[in-house]
PDB file of C-alpha atoms in Angstrom:
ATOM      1  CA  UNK P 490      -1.095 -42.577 -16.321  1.00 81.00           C
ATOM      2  CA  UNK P 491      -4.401 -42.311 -14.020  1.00 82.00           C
ATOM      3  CA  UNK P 492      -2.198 -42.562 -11.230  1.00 85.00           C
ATOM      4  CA  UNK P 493       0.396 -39.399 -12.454  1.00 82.00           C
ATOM      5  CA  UNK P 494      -2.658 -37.336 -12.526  1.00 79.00           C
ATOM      6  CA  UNK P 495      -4.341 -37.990  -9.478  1.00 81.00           C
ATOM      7  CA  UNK P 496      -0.606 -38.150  -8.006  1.00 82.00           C
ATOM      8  CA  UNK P 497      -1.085 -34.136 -10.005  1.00 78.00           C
ATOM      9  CA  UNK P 498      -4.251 -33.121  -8.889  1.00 79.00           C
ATOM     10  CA  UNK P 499      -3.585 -33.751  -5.750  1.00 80.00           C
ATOM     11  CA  UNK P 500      -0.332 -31.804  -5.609  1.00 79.00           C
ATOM     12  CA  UNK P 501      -2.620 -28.694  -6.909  1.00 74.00           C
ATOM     13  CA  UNK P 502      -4.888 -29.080  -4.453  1.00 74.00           C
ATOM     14  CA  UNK P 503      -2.284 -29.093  -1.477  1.00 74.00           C
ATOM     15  CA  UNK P 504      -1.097 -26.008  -2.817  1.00 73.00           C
ATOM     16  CA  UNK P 505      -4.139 -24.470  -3.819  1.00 72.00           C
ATOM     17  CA  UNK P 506      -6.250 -25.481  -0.721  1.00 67.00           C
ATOM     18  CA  UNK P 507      -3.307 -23.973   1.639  1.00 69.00           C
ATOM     19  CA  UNK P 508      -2.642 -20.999  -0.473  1.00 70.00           C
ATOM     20  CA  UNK P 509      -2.378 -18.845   2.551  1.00 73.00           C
ATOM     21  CA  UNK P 510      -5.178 -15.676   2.958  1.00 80.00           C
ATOM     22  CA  UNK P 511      -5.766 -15.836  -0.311  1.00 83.00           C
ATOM     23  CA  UNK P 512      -7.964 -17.688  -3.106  1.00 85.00           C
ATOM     24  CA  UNK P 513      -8.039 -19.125  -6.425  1.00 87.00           C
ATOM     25  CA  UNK P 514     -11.279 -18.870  -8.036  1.00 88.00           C
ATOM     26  CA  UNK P 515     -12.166 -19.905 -12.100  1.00 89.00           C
ATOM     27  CA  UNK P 516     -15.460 -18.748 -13.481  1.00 91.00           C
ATOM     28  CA  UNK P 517     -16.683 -19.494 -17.285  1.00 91.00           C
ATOM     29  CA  UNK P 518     -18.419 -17.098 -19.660  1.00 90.00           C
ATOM     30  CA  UNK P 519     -21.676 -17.174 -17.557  1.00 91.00           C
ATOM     31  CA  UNK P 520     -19.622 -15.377 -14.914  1.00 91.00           C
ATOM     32  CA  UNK P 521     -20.366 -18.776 -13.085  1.00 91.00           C
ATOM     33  CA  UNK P 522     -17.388 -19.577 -10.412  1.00 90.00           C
ATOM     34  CA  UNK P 523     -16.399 -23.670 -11.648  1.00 88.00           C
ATOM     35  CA  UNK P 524     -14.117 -23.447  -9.236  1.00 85.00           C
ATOM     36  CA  UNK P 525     -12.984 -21.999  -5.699  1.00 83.00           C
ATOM     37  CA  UNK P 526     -10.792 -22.812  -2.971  1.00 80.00           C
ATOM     38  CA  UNK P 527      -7.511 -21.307  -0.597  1.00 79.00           C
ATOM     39  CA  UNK P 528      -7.903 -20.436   3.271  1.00 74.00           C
ATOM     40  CA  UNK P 529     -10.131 -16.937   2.356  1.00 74.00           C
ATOM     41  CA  UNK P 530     -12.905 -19.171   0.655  1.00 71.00           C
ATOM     42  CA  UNK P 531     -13.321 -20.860   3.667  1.00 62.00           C
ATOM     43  CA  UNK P 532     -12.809 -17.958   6.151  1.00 60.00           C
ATOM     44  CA  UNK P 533     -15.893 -15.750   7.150  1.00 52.00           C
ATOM     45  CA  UNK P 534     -17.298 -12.672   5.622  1.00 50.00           C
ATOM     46  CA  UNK P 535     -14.963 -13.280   2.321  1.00 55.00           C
ATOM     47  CA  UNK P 536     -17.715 -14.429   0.140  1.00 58.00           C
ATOM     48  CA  UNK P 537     -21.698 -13.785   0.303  1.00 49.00           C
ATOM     49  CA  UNK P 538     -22.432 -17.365   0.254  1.00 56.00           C
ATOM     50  CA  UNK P 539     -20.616 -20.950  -1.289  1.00 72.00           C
ATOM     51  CA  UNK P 540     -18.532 -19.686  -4.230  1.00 80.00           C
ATOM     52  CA  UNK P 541     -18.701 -22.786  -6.489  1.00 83.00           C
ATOM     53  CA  UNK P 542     -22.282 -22.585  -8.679  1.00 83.00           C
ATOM     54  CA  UNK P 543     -22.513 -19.161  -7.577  1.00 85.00           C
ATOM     55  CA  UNK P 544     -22.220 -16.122 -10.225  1.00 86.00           C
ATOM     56  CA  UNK P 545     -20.587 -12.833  -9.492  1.00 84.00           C
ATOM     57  CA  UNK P 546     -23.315 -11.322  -8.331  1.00 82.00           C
ATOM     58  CA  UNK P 547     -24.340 -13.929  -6.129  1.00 82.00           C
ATOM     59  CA  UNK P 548     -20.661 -14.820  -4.431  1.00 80.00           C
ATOM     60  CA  UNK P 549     -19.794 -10.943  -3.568  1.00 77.00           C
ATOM     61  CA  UNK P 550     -22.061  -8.150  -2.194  1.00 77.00           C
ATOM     62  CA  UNK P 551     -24.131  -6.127  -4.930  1.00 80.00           C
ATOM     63  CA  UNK P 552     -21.276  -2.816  -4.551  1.00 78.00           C
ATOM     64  CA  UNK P 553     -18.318  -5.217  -5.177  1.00 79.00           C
ATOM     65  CA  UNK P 554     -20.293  -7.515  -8.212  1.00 81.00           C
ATOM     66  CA  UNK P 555     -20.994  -4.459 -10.166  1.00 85.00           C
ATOM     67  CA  UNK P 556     -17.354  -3.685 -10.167  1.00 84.00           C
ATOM     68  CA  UNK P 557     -16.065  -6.977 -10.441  1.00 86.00           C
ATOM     69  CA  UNK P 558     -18.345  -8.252 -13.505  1.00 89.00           C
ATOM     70  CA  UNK P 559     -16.784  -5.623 -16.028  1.00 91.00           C
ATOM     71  CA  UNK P 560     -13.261  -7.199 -14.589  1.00 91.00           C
ATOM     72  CA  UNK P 561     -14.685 -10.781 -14.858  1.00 92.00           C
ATOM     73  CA  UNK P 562     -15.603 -10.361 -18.965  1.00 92.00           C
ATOM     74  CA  UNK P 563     -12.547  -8.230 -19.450  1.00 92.00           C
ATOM     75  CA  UNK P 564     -10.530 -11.677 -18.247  1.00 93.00           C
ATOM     76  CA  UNK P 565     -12.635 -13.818 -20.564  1.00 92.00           C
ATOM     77  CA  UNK P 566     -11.675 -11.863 -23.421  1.00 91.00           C
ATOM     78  CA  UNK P 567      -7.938 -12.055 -22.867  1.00 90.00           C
ATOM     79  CA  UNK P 568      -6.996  -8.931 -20.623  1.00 91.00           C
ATOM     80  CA  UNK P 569      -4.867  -8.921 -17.271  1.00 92.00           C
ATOM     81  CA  UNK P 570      -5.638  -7.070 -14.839  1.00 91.00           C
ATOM     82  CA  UNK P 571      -4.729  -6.477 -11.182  1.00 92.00           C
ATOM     83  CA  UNK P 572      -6.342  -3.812  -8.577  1.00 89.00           C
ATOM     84  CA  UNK P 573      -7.083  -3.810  -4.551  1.00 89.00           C
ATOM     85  CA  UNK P 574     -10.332  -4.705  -3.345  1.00 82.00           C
ATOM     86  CA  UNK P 575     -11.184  -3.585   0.158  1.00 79.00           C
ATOM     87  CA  UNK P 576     -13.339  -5.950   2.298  1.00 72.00           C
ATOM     88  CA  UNK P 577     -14.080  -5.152   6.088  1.00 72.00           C
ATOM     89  CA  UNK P 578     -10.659  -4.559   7.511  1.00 81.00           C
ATOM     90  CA  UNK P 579      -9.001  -6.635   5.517  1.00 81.00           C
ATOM     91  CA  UNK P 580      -7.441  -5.619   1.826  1.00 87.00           C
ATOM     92  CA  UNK P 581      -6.844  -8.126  -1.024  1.00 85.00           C
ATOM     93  CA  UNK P 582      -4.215  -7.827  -3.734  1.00 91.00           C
ATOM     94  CA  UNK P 583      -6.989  -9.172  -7.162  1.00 89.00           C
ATOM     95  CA  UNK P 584      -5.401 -10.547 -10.209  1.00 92.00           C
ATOM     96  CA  UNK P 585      -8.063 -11.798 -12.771  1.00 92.00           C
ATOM     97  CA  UNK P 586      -6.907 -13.528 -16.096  1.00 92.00           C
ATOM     98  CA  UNK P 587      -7.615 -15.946 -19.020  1.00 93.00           C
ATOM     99  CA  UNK P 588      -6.529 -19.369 -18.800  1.00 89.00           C
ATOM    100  CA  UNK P 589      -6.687 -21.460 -21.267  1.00 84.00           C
ATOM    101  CA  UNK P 590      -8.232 -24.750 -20.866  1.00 74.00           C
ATOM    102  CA  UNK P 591      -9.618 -27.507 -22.976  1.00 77.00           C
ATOM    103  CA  UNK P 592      -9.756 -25.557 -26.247  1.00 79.00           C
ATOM    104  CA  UNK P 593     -11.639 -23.271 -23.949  1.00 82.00           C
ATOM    105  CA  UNK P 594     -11.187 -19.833 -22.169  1.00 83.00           C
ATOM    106  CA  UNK P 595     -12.101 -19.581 -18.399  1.00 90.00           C
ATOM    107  CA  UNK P 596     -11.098 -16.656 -16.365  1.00 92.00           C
ATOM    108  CA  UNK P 597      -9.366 -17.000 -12.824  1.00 90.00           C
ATOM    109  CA  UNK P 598      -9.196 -14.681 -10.257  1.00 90.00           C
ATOM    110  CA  UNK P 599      -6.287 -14.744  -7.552  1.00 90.00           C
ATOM    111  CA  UNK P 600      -7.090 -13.550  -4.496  1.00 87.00           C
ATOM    112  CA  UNK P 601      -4.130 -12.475  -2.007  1.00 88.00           C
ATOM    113  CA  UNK P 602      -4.712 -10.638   1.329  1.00 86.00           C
ATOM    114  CA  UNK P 603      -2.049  -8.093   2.024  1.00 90.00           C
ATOM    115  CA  UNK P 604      -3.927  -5.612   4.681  1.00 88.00           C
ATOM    116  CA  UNK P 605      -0.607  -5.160   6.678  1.00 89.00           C
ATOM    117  CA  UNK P 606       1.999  -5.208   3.465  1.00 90.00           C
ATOM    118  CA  UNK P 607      -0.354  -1.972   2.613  1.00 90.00           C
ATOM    119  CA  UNK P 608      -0.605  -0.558   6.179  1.00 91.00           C
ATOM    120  CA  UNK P 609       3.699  -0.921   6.492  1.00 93.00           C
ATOM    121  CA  UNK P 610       3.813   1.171   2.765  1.00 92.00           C
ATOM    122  CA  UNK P 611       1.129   3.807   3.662  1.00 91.00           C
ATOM    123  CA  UNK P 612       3.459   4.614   6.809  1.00 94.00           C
ATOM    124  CA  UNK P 613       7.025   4.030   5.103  1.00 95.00           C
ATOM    125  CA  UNK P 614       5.094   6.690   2.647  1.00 95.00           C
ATOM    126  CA  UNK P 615       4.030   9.141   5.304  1.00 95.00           C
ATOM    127  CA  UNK P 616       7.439   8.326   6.859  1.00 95.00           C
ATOM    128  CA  UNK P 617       9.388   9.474   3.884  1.00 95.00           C
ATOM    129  CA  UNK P 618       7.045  12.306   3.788  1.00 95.00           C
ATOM    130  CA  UNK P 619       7.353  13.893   7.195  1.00 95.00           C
ATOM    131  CA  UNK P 620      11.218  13.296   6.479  1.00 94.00           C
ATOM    132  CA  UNK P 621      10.782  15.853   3.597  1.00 93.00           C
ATOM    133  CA  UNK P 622       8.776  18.516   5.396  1.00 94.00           C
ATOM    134  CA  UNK P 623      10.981  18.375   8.280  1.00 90.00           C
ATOM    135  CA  UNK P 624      14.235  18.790   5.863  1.00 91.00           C
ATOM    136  CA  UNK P 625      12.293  21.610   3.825  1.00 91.00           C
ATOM    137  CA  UNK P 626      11.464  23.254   7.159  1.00 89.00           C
ATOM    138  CA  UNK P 627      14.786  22.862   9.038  1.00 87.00           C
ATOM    139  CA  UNK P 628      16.584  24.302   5.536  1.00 86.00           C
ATOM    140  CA  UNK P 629      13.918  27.247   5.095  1.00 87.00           C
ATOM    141  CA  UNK P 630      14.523  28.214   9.164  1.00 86.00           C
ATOM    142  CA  UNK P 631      18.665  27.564   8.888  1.00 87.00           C
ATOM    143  CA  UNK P 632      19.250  30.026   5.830  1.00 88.00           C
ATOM    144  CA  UNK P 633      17.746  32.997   7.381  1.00 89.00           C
ATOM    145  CA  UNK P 634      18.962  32.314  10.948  1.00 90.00           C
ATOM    146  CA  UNK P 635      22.232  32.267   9.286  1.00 89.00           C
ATOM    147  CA  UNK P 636      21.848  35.591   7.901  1.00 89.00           C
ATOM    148  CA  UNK P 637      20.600  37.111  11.113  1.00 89.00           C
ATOM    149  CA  UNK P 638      23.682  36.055  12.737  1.00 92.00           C
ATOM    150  CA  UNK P 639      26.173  36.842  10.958  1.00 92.00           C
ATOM    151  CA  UNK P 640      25.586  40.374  11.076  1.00 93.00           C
ATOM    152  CA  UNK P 641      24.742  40.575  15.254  1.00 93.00           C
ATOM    153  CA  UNK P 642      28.083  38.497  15.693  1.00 93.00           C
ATOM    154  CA  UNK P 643      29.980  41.062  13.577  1.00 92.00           C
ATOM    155  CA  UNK P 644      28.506  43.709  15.310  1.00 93.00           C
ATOM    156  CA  UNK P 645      29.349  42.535  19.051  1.00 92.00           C
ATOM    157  CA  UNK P 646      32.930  41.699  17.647  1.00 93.00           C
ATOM    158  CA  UNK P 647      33.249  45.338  16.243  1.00 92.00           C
ATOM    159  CA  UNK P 648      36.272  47.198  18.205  1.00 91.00           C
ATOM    160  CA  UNK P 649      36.192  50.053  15.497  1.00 92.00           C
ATOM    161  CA  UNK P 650      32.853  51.328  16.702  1.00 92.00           C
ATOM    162  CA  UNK P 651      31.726  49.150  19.761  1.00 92.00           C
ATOM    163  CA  UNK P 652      28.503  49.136  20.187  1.00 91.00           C
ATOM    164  CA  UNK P 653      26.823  50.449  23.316  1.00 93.00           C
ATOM    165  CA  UNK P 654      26.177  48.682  26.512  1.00 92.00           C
ATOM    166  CA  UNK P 655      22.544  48.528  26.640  1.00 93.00           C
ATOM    167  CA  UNK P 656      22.723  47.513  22.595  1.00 92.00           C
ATOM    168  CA  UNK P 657      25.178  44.958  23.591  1.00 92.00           C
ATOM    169  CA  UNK P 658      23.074  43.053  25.690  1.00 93.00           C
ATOM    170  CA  UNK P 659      20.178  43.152  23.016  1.00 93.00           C
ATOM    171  CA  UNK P 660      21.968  42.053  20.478  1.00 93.00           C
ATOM    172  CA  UNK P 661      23.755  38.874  22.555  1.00 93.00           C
ATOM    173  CA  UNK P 662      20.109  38.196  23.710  1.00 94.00           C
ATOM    174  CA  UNK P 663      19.486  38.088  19.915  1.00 93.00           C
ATOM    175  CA  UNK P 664      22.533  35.725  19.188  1.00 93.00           C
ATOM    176  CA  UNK P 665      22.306  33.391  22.196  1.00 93.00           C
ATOM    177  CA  UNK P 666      18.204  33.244  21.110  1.00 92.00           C
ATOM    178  CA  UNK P 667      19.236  32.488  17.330  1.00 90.00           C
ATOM    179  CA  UNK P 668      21.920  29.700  18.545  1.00 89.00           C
ATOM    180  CA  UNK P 669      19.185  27.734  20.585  1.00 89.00           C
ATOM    181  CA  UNK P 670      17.240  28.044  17.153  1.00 85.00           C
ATOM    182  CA  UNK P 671      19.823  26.866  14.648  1.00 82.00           C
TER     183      UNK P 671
END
């Protein structure tokens, strides 16, 4: 039996410890962090100082703590919640939740870097939006260019009442200029 669970723990830790840009961190009702560890705990500029023993305030900057406490206590008392945290250059992907644990509830907080999964959306959404203005624009330009030319085409093809030379020329100048914009 002592031998399943360290053959356990140390399956966790494998995963845990190699959880890739990201970390796993458990803090108790003191906001206190009992627990911390993934490849961003041991990375620079992540954390203030050693997570484990360390509070919320005293792992992340003062600007980051203040929003992260209400987040922290909000997990303790049994509510989910996920949200992007900015740090440097780098953005991380924050779920913080209860677990349950001994008869007792600690609060976790998973930790997942995803700076360039956000920088491929922002430009698949500016992408899809330059798609629409250009549509919009090429529609709004078509329709009356359409309209123009009708009428100049019917006029040059008029052999009823032929428009004069000098007018002829104008009005092809018109149409071959209304072509090169459709």
């Amino acid at each position: 039996s002592q031998e399943e669970l360290e053959q356990s723990e140390a399956r966790y830790r494998a995963v845990v410890s190699n959880f890739p840009n990201g970390a796993v961190l458990l803090f108790d009702a003191q906001l206190r962090h009992i627990f911390a560890d993934g490849q961003c705990v041991h990375s620079d500029g992540m954390f203030g100082r050693t997570v484990v023993g360390s509070t919320v305030g005293d792992a992340f900057p003062a600007s980051v703590a203040a929003r992260r406490a209400p987040q922290y206590q909000a997990a303790l008392a049994g509510t989910f919640s996920a949200f992007d945290r900015a740090a440097d250059q780098s953005t991380f992907y924050v779920q913080t939740l209860p677990v349950h644990q001994n008869q007792l509830t600690v609060g976790m907080a998973v930790l997942q870097e995803v700076t360039e999964q956000r920088r491929a959306e922002a430009l698949a959404e500016l992408d899809q939006a330059k798609t629409a203005f250009f549509s919009n624009v090429s529609h709004e330009l078509r329709t009356p260019l359409t309209l123009m030319l009708g009428p100049v085409a019917d006029a040059l093809a008029d052999r009823e009442a032929p428009v004069p030379p000098r007018q002829r020329e104008r009005l092809e100048l018109v149409q071959r200029s209304g072509y090169r914009l459709h």
